[in-house]
Coordinates of C-alpha atoms in Angstrom, one line a residue:
X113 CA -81.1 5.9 127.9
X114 CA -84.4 6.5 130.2
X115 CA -82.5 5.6 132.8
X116 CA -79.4 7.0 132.6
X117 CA -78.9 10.3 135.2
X118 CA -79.8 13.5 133.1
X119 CA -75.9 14.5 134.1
X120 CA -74.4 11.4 132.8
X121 CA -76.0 11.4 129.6
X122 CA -74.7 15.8 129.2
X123 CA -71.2 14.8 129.3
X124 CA -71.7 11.6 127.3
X125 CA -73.2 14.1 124.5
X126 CA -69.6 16.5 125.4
X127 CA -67.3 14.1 125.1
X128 CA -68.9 12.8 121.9
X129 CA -69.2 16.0 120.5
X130 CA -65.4 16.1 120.8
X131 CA -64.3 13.1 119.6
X132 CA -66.3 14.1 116.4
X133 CA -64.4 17.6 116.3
X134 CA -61.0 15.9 116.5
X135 CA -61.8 13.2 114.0
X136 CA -63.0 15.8 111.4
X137 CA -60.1 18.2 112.2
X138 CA -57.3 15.5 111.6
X139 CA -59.1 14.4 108.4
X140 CA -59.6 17.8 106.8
X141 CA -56.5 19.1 104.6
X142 CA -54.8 22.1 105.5
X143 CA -54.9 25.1 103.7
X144 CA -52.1 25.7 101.1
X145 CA -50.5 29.3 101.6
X146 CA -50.9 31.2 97.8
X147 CA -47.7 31.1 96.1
X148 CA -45.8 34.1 95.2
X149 CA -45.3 35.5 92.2
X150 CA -41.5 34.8 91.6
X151 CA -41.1 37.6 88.4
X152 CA -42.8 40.0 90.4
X153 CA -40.0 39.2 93.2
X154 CA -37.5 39.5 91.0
X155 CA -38.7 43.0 89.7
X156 CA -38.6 44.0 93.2
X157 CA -35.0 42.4 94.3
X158 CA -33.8 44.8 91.2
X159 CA -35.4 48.4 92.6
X160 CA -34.1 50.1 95.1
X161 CA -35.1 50.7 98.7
X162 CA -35.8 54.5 98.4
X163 CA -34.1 56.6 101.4
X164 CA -37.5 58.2 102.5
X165 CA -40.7 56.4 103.0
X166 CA -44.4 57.4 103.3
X167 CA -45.4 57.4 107.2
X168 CA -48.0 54.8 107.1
X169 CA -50.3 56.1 109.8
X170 CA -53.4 58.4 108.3
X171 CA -52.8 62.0 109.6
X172 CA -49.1 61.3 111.0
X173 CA -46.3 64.1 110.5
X174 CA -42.9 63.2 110.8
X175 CA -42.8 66.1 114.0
X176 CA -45.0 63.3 115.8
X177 CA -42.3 60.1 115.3
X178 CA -40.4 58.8 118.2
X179 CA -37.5 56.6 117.7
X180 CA -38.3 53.9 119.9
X181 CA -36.0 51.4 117.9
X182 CA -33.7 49.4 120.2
X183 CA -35.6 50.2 123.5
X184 CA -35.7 47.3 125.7
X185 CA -38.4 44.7 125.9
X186 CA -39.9 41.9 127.4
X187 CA -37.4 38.6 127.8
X188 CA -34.1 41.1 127.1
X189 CA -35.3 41.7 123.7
X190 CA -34.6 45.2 122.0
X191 CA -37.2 46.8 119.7
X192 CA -37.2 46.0 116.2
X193 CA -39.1 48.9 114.8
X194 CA -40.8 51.9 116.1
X195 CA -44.5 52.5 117.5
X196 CA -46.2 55.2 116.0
X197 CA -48.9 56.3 117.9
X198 CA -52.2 57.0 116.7
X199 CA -57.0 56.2 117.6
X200 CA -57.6 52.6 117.2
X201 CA -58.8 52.2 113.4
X202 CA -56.9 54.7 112.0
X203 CA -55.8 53.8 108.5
X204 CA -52.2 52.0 108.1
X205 CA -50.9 52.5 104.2
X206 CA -48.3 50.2 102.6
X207 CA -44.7 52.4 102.6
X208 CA -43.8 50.5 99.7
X209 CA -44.9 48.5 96.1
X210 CA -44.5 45.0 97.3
X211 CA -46.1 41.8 97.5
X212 CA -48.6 40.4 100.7
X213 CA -46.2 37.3 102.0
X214 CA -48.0 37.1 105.0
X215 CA -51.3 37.5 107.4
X216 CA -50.8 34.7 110.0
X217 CA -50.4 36.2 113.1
X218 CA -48.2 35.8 116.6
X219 CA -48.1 36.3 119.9
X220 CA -46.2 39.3 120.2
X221 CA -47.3 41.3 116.7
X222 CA -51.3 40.2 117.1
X223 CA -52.8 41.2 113.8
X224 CA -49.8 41.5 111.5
X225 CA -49.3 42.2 107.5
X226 CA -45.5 41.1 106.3
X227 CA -44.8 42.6 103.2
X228 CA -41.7 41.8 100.9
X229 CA -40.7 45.1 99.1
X230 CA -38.1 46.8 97.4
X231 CA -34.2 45.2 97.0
X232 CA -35.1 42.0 99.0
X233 CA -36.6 44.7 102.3
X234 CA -39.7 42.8 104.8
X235 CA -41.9 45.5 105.7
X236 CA -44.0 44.5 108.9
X237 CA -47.0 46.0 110.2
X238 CA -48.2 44.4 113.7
X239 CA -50.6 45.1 116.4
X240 CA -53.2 45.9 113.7
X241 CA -57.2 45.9 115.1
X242 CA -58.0 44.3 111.5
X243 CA -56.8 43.8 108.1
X244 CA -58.3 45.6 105.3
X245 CA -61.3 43.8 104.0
X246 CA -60.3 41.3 101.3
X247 CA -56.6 41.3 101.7
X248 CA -54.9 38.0 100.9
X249 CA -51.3 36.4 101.0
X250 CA -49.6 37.1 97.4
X251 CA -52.3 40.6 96.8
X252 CA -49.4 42.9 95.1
X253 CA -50.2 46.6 96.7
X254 CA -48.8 49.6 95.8
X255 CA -46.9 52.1 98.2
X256 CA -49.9 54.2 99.8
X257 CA -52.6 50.9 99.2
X258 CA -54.7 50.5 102.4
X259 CA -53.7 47.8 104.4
X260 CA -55.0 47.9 108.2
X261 CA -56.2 49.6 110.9
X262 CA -54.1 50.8 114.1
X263 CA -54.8 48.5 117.1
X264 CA -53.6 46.8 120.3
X265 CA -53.6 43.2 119.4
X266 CA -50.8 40.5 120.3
X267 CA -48.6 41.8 123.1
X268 CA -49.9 45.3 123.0
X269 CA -53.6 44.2 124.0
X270 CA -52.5 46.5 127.6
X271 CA -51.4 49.4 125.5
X272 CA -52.8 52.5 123.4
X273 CA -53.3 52.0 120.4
X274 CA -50.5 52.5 117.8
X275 CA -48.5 50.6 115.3
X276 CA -45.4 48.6 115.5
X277 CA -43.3 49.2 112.7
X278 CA -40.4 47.3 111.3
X279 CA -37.7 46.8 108.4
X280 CA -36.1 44.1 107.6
X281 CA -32.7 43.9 105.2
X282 CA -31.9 40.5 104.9
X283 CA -34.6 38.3 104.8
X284 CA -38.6 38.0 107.0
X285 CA -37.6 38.6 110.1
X286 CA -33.8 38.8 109.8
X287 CA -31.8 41.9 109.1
X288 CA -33.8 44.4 111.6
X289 CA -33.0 47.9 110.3
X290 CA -34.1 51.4 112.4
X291 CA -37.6 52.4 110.0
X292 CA -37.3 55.6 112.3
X293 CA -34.4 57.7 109.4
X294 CA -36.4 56.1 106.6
X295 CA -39.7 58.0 107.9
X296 CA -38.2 61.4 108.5

């Protein structure tokens, strides 16, 4: 290779440095999400959704709540939740017992904790800066558990900080229900 140009032989060493990053990502196994406990979902199918809920933003009265649900949004969506205001890394608390179904994040939520609660509810927390350190898909937390921090992350990265807030009645994602009467 003595006389092969110095150039030639940097993006023979780039190219093969990406064929061996393909080969070992299609031959690794991908990661199993935890199963959930299926008695603990059935002990929360049979509670009830209580009428009020913990705001779950550290040092947030209910005087300080706007009801943004339903406000338009980007591609003619409506808001599915509200945004509660609040520093980047202030504390986010679980408003509910429930179990941790999810972590993966999106595009519009960022940094995102779905939690499956009370009578068959989908509690989801997005635009967090991070999740609390050690938290894990099928973790059962307890209404007022830590959870996250307020951020800007996913489709709020041009925003302040705050976080997006949402209900769900009828399965992840489905059933959208204004959080904004619940927190009052």
């Amino acid at each position: 290779m003595q006389d092969v140009p110095f150039h030639f032989r940097q993006i023979l060493l780039i190219v093969s440095s990406i064929i061996v990053l393909l080969i070992a990502g299609c031959a690794s196994k991908p990661t199993k999400p935890t199963p959930l406990d299926q008695n603990i979902i059935r002990k929360l199918q049979q509670q009830s959704l209580p009428s009020r809920l913990p705001i779950p933003v550290q040092g947030i009265a209910p005087k300080q709540l706007k009801d943004t649900w339903g406000a338009s949004r980007s591609a003619g969506r409506a808001h599915e939740g509200i945004d509660i205001m609040a520093d980047k890394g202030t504390k986010v608390y679980s408003t509910t017992d429930g179990l941790v179904t999810s972590l993966k994040g999106n595009t519009l939520g960022g940094t995102v904790v779905w939690i499956r609660g009370p009578a068959g509810s989908w509690h989801y927390y997005a635009h967090l800066h991070q999740h609390k350190r050690g938290l894990s898909e099928g973790d059962y937390v307890r209404k007022g558990e830590l959870i996250g921090y307020v951020g800007n992350t996913g489709n709020a990265k041009n925003t302040a900080p705050h976080l997006h807030y949402g209900i769900y009645l009828t399965g992840k994602g489905r059933g959208a229900t204004n959080p904004y009467p619940y927190l009052r």
